[in-house]
Coordinates of C-alpha atoms and ligand atoms in Angstrom, one line a residue:
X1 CA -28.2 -30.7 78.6
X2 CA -25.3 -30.5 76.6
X3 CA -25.0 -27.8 73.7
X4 CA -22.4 -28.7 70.6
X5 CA -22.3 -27.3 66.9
X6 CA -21.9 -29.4 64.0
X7 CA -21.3 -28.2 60.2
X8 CA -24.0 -30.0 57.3
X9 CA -27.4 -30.5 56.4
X10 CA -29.0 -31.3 59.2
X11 CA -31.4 -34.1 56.5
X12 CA -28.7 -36.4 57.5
X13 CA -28.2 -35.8 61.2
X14 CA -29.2 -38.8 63.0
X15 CA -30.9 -37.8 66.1
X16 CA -34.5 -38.2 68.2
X17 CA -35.7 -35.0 66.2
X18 CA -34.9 -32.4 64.2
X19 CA -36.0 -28.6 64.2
X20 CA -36.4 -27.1 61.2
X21 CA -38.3 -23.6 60.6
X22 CA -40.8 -21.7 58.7
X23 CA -42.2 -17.7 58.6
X24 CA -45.7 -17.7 58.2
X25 CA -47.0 -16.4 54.8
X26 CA -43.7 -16.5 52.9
X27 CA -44.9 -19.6 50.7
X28 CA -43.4 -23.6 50.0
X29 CA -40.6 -24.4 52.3
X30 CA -37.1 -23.1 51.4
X31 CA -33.5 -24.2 52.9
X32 CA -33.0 -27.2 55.1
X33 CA -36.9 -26.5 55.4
X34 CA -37.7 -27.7 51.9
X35 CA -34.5 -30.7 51.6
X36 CA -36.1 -32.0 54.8
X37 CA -39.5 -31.7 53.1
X38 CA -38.9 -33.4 49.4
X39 CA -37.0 -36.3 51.9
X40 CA -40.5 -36.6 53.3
X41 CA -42.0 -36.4 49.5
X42 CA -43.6 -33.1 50.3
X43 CA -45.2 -33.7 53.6
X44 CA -44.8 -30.3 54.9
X45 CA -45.9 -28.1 51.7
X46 CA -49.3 -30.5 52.2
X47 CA -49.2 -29.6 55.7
X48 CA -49.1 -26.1 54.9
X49 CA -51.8 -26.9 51.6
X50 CA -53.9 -28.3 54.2
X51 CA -53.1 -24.9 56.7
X52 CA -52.4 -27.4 59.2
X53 CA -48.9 -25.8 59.3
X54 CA -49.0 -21.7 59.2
X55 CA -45.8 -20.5 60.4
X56 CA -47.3 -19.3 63.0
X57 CA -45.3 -17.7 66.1
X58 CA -44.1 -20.7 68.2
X59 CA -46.7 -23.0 66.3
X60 CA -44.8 -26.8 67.0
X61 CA -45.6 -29.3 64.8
X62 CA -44.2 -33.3 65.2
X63 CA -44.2 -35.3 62.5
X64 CA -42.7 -39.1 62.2
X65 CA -39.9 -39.8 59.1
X66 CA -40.8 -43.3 59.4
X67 CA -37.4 -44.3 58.4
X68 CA -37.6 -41.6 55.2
X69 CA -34.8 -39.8 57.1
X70 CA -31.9 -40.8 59.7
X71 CA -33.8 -38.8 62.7
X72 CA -37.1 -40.2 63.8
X73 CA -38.7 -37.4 63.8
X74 CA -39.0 -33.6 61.9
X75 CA -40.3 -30.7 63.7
X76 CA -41.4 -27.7 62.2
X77 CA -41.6 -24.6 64.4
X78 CA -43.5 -21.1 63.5
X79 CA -40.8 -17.8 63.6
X80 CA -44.2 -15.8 62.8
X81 CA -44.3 -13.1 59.7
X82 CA -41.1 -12.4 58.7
X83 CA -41.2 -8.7 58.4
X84 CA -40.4 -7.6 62.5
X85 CA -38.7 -10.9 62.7
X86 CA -35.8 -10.2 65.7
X87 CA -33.0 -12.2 67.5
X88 CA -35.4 -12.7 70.6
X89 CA -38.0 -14.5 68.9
X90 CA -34.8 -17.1 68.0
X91 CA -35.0 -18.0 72.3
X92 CA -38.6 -18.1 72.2
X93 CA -38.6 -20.7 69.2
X94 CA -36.3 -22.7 70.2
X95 CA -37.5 -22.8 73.9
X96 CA -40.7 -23.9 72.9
X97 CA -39.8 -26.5 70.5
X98 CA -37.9 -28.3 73.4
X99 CA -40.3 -28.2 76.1
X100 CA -42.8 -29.6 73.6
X101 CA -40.3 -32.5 72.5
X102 CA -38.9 -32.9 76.2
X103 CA -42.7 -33.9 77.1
X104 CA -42.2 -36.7 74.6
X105 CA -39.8 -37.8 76.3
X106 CA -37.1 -37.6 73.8
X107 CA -33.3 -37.1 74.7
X108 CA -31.2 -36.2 71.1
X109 CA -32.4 -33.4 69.1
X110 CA -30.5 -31.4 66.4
X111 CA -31.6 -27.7 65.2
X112 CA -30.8 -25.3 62.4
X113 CA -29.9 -21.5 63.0
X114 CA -33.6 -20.4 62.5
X115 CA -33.2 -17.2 61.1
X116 CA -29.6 -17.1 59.6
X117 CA -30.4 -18.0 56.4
X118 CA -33.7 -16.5 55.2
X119 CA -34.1 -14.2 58.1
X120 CA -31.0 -12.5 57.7
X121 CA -29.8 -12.9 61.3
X122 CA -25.6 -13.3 61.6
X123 CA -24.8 -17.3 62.8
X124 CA -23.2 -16.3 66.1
X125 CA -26.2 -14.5 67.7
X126 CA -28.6 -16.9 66.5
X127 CA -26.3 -19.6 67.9
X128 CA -26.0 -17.5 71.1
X129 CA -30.1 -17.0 71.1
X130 CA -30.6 -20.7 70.5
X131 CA -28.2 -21.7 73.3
X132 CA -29.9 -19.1 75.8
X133 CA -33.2 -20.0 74.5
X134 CA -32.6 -23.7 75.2
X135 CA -31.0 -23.1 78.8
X136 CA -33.7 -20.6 79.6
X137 CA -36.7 -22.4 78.3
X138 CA -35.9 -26.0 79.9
X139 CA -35.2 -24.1 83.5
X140 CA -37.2 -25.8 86.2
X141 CA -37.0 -25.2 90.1
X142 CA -37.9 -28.7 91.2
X143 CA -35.1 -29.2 94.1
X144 CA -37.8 -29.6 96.4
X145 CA -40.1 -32.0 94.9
X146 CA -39.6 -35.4 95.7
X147 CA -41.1 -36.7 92.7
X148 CA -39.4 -38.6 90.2
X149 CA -38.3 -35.8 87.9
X150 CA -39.1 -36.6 83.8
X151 CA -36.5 -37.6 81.6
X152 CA -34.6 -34.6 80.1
X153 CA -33.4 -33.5 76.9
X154 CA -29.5 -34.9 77.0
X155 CA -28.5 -33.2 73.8
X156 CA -28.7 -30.1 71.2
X157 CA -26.6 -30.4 68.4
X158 CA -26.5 -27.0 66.3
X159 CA -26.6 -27.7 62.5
X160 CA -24.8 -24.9 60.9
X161 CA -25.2 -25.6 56.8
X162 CA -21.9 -24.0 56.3
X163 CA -18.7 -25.4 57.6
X164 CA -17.2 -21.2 57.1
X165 CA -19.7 -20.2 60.2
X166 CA -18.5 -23.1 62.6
X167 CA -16.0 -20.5 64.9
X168 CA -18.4 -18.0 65.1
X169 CA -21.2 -20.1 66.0
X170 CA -19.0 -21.8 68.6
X171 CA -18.4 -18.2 69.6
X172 CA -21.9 -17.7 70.0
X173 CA -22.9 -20.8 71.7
X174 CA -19.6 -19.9 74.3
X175 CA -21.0 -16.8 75.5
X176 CA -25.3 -18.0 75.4
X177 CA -24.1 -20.8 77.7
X178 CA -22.6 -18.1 80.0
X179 CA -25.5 -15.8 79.9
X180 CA -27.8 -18.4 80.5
X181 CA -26.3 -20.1 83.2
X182 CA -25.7 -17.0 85.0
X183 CA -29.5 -16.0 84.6
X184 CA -30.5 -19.7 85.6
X185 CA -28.2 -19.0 88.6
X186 CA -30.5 -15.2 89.4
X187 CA -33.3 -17.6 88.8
X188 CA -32.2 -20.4 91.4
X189 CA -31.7 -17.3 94.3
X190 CA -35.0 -15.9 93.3
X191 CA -36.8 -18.7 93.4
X192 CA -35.1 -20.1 97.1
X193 CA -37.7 -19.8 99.6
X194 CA -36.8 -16.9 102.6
X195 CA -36.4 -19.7 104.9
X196 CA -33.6 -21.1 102.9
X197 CA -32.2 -18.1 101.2
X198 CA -31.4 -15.8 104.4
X199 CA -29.1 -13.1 103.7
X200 CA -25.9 -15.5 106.1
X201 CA -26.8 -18.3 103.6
X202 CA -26.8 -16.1 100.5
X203 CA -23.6 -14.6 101.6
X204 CA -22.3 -17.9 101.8
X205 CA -23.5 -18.7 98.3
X206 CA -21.7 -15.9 97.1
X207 CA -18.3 -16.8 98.6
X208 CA -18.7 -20.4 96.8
X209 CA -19.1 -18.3 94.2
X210 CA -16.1 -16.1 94.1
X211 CA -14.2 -19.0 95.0
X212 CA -15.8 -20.8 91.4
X213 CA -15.4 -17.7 89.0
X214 CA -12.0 -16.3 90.8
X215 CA -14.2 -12.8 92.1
X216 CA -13.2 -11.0 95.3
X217 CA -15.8 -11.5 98.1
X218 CA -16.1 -9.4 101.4
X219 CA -18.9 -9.8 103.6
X220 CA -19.6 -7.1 106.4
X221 CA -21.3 -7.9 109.3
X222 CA -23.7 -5.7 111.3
X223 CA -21.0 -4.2 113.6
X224 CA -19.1 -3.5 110.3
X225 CA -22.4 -1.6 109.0
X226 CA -22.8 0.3 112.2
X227 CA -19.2 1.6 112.3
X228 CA -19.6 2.6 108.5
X229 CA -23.2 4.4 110.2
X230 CA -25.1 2.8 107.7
X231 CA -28.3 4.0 109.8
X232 CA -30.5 3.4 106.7
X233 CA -29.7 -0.3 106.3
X234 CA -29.9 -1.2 110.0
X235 CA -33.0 0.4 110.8
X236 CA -34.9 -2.5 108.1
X237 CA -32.6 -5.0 109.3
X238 CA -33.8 -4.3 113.2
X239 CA -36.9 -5.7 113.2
X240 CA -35.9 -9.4 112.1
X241 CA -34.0 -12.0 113.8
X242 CA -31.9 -12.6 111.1
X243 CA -28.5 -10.6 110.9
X244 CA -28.2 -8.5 108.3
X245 CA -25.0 -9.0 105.4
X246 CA -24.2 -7.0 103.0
X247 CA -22.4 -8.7 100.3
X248 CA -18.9 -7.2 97.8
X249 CA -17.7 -9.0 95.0
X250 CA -15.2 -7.5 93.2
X251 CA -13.9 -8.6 89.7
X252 CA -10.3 -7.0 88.2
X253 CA -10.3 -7.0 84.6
X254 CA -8.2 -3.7 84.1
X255 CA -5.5 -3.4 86.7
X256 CA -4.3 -0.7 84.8
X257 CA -7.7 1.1 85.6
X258 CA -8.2 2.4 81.8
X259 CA -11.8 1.8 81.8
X260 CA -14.7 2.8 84.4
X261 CA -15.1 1.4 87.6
X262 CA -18.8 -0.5 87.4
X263 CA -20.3 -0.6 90.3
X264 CA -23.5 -2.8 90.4
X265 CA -25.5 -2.8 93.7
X266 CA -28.7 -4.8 93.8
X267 CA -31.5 -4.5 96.3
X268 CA -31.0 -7.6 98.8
X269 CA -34.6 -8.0 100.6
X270 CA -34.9 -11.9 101.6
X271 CA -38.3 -11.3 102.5
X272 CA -40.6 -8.5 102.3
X273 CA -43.2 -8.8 104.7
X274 CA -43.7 -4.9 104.7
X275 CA -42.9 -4.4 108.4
X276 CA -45.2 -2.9 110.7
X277 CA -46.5 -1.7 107.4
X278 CA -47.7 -5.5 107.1
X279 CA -48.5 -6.4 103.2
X280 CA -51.4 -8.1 103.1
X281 CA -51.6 -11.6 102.2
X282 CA -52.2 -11.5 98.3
X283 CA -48.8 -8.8 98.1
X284 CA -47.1 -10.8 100.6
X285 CA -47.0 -14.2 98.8
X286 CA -43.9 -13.3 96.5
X287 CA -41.9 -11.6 98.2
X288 CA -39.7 -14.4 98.7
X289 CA -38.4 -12.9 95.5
X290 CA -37.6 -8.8 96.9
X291 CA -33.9 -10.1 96.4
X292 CA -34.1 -10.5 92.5
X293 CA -32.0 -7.1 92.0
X294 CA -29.2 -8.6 94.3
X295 CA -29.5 -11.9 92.4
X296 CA -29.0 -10.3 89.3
X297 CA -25.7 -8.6 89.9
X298 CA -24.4 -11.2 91.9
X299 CA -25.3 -13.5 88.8
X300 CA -23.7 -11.0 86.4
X301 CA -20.8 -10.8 88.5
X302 CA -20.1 -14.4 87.6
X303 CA -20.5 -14.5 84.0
X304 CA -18.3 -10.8 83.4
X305 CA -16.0 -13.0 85.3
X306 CA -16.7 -16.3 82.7
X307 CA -16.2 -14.1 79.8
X308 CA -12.7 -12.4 81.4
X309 CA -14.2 -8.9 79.7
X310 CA -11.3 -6.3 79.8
X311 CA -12.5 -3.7 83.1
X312 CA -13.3 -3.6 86.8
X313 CA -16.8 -4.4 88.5
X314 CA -17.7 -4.7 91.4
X315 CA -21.3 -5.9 92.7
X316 CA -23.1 -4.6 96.6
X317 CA -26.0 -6.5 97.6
X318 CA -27.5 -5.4 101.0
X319 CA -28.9 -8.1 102.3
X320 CA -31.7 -8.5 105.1
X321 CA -35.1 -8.9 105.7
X322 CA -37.8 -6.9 106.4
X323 CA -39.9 -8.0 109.3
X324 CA -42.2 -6.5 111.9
X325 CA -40.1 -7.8 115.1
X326 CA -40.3 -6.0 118.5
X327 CA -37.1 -4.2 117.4
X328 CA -38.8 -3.1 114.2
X329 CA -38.8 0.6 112.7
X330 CA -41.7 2.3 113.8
X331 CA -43.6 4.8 111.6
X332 CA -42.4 8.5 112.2
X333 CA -38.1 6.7 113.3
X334 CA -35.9 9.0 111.6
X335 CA -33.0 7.3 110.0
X336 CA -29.2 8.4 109.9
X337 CA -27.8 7.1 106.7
X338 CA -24.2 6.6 105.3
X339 CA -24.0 9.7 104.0
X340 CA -25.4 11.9 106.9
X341 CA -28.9 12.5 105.1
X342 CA -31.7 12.3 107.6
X343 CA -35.1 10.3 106.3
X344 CA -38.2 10.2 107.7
X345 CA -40.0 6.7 108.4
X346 CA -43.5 7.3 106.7
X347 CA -44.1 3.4 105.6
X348 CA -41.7 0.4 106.8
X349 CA -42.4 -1.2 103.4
X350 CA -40.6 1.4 101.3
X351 CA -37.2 -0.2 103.0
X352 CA -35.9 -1.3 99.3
X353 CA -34.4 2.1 99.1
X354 CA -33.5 2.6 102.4
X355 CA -31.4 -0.2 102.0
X356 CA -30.0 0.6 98.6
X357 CA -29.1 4.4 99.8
X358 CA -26.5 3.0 102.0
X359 CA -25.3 0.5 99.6
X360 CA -25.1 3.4 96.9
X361 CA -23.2 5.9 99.7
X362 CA -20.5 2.4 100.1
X363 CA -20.5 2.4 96.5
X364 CA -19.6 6.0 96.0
X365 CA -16.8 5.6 98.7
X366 CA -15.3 2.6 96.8
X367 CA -14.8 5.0 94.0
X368 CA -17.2 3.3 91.9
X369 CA -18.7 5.1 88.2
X370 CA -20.9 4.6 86.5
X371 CA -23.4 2.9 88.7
X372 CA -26.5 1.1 88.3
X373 CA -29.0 -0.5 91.2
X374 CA -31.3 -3.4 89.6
X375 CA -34.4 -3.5 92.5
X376 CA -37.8 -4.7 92.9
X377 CA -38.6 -1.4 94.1
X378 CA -42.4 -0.3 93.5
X379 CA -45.8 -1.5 92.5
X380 CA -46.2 1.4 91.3
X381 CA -44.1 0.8 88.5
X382 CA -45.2 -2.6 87.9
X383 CA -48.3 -0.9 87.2
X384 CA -47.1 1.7 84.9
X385 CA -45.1 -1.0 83.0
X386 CA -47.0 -4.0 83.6
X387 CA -44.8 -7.2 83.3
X388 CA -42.8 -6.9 80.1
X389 CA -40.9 -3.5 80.3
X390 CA -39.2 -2.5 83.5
X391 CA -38.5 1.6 84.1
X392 CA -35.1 3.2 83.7
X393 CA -34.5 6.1 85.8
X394 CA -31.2 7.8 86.0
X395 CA -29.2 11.3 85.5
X396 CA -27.1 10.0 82.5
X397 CA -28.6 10.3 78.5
X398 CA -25.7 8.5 77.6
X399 CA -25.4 5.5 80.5
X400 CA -29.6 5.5 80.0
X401 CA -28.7 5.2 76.2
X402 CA -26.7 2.3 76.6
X403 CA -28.6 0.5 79.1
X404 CA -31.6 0.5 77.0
X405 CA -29.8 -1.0 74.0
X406 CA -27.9 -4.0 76.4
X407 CA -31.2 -4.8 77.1
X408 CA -32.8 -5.0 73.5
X409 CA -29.7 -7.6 72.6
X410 CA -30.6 -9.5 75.5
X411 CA -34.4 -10.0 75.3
X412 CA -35.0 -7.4 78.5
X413 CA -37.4 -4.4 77.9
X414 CA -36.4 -1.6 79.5
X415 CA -38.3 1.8 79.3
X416 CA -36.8 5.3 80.0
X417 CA -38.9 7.3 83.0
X418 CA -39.0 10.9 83.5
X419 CA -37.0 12.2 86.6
X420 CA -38.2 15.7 86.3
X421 CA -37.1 17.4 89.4
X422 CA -40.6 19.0 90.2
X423 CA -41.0 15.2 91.4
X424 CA -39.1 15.9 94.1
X425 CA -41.5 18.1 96.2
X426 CA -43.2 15.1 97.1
X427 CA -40.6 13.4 99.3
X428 CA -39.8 16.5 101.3
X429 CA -40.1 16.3 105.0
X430 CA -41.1 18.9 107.8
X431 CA -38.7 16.9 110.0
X432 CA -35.5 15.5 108.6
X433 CA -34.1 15.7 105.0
X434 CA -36.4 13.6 103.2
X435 CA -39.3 11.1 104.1
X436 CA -39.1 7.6 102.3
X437 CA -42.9 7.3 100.9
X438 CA -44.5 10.2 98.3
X439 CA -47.3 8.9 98.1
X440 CA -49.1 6.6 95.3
X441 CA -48.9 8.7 92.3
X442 CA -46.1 8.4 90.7
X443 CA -44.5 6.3 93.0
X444 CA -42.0 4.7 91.1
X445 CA -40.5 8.5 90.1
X446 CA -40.3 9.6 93.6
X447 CA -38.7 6.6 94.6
X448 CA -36.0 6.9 92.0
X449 CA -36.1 10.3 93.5
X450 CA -35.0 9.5 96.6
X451 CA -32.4 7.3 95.4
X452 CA -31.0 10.1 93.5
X453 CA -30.4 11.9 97.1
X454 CA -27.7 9.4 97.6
X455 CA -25.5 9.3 94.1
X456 CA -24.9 12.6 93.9
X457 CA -23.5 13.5 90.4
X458 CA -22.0 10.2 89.7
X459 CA -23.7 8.6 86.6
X460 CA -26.4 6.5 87.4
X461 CA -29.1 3.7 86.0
X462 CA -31.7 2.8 88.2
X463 CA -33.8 -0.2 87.0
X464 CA -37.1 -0.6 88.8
X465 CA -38.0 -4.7 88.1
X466 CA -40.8 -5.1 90.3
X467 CA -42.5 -6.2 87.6
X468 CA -41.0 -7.5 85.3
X469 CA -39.1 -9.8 88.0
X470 CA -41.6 -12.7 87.8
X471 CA -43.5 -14.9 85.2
X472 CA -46.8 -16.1 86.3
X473 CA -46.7 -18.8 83.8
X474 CA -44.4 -20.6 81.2
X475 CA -44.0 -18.3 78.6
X476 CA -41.9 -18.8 75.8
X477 CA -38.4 -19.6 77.3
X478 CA -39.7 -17.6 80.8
X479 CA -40.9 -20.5 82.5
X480 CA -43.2 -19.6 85.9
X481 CA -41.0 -18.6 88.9
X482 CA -38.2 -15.8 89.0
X483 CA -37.1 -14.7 85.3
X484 CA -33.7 -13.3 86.2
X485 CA -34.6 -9.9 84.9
X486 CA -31.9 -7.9 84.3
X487 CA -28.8 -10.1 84.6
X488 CA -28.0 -10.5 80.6
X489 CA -28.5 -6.7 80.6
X490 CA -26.1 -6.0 82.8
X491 CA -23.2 -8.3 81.1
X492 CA -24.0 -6.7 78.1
X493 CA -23.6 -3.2 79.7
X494 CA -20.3 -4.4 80.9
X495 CA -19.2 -5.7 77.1
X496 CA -20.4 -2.4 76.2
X497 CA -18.3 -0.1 78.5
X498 CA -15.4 -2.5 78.1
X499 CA -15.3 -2.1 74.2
X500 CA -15.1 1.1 74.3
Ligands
BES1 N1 -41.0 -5.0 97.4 C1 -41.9 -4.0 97.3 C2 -42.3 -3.7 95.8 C3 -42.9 -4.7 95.0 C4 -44.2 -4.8 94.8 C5 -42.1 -5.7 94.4 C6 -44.8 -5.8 94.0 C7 -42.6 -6.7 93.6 C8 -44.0 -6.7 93.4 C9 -41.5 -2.7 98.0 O1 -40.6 -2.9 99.0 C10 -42.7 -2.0 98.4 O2 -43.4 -2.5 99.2 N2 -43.0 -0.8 97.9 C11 -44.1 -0.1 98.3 C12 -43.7 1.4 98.4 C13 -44.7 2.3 98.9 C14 -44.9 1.9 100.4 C15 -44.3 3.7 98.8 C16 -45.1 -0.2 97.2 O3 -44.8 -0.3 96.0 O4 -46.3 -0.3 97.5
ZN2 ZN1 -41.7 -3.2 100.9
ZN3 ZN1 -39.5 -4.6 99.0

């Protein structure tokens, strides 16, 4: 689909359909709203007479012009009340108006910046919203099916009303494109089946990447690992036949080196099939997708590269497997990690933070700060949470602070958890320095826990998206399948250290 902006009334934009808006309760139509309604001699306000029309949240309703105006058709789409009215519901609008008009078939369809006027909202985020909304909401993962795919939506036109707002709302629609794109790319890995997606294959992907967005990419190998002793890393990768990789991409933005070093390391599991710890079969069936952390910062990597922001990042995804093979960790292994902590093997399915210890020891030694791991790492938290907010854990108010509100501008729900250090008890071990499972309460604490063994006093976020990592059915412009949680977070946490 291809985004452009145009300046006028969007009563004379010739196209399959137009999208104009409404907030429910607030009355007869105003704006482009009511021009586009006396054109259809008061259609709408009948509509809404006849409550047929409410305004209600993502309510889509098609109606004919019949010649009356040069598009075919008017749609009028719900934004809800208009008091709590916010950006995100802009994505969610416009996502579902498209999927609804894409299922007719139709291919041109213009749009007004729902929310600009009467809403209050500044033209370049709602043109930003709108293009990440569109991108978002129309994503499918249909490379497998050999069906005839359905014809697609060729065009959104942007109608801005005044010419004044065209270079901000080109602005806006700029950078949307790059943050969706980048999350449809997270959404792509995620949603790559294990047998495809194997961590050789993904670091292969992400050398075609580098090569795209001009990052730095260095892949080392097992025998690399083992000389840098990353103990923790090997011992999950041991018991599957597939070869561990763990993945750098590096992006320089600030050669002077004015601005922080991010460092971005995403947990990398290909497939989770628990380990000798076997999952059962109703936990096993997605985990396909215990690589969305990795797929996030690799997918960030690529748009901080896109939008040529002013500082250094650089993104570790430790990539492998975790299967119950011949070779595979057995419960009571001690592990050696980077670092020279010891860790007691308690469950072979806690491996997300076995690998990510080592990958946040590598971090540490490339100088890296601040630092923040993205990882489906507990159910635990996924039950805490449930599927809209993922946890924040971390030693930093201010890095905590700041992740929380790149999230809000991006439509990603994070919630701040309590590290409190009594916590820590639980992961102690009789035999080595800590054991890798506390148990099922509070499981998603501990776990950040033991991930705080191996930062040290560097600032840190931990995100926890297990989640929050999946939709289990279209929702708004979620579609079923791997949401990319995370990704437009992180971007917007790099914007936000680079303004500074
Ligand atoms: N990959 C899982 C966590 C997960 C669960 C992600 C559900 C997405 C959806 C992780 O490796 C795991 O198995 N964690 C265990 C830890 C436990 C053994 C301490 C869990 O949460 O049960
Ligand atoms: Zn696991
Ligand atoms: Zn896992």
């Amino acid at each position: 689909m291809e985004i452009n902006v145009q300046a006028g009334d969007i009563s004379g934009v010739r196209a399959d359909a137009i999208i104009v808006s409404l907030f429910e309760g607030a009355g007869p139509p105003s704006g482009a709203t009511k021009v586009v309604d006396d054109a259809l001699d008061g259609l709408i306000t009948r509509l809404i007479q006849a409550r047929e029309i409410t305004g209600e949240l993502y309510q889509v309703t098609v109606l004919h012009t019949f010649g009356r105006l040069p598009a075919d058709r008017v749609t009028v789409v719900g934004l809800g009340k208009q008091e709590g009215f916010v950006l995100d519901r802009v994505r969610g609008v416009i996502a579902e108006a498209l999927r609804a008009l894409q299922k007719m078939g139709l291919q041109r369809v213009a749009s007004v910046l729902h929310g600009a006027g009467q809403g209050g909202l500044h033209p370049e985020a709602v043109a930003q919203a709108l293009a990440e909304g569109a991108l978002l909401g129309l994503y499918a993962f249909d490379k497998y099916s050999t069906k005839k795919p359905e014809p697609q939506i060729q065009e959104l036109s942007l109608v801005a009303f005044d010419p004044a707002v065209l270079e901000p709302v080109s602005r806006g629609l700029s950078r949307g494109k790059v943050m969706a794109q980048a999350t449809n790319l997270a959404r792509d890995l995620i949603n790559e089946p294990a047998n495809y997606l194997t961590p050789s294959e993904w670091a292969r992907q992400a050398e075609r990447l580098a090569q795209a967005d001009g990052l730095e990419c260095q892949v080392l190998d097992q025998e690399q690992m083992h000389e840098m002793g990353m103990g923790a890393l090997l011992g999950v990768a041991q018991g599957s036949a597939q070869p561990p990789k763990l993945i750098v991409l590096r992006y320089r933005g600030d050669e002077r080196g004015r601005k922080p070093a991010l460092g971005l390391v995403g947990k990398g599991i290909t497939f989770d099939s628990g380990g000798l710890s076997l999952k059962p079969r109703e936990a096993m069936d997605a985990m396909k997708g215990d690589m969305a952390g990795g797929a996030a910062v690799m997918a960030a990597m690529g748009a901080i590269a896109q939008l040529q922001l002013p500082l250094n990042v650089t993104a570790i995804v430790p990539a492998t497997e975790n299967m119950p093979g011949g070779r595979a960790l057995k419960l009571g292994d001690i592990l050696r990690a980077m670092s020279g902590k010891t860790i007691e093997i308690l469950s072979t399915d806690a491996e997300g933070r076995l690998v990510l210890a080592d990958a946040l020891c590598y971090a540490r030694k490339l100088g890296l700060s601040p630092l923040v791991d993205v990882a489906t790492l507990t159910g635990a938290c996924s039950i805490a949470l449930g599927p809209v907010y993922a946890g924040a854990f971390g030693n930093n108010q201010e890095l905590i602070d700041r992740l929380l509100k790149a999230g809000e501008e991006a439509g990603e729900h994070f919630w701040a958890m309590p590290m409190h250090p009594d916590y820590k008890e639980l992961i102690k071990s009789d035999v080595a320095d800590m054991k890798n499972v506390g148990g099922r309460a509070g499981g998603a604490i501990t776990a950040a826990h033991f991930l705080a063994n191996f930062v040290d006093d560097t600032p840190w976020v931990h995100l926890d998206i297990a989640g929050s990592s999946f939709s289990d059915k279209d929702k708004t412009y979620n579609p079923k399948g791997g949401r990319g949680m995370a990704v437009r977070t992180l971007i917007n946490l790099a914007r936000s250290l680079a303004d500074d």
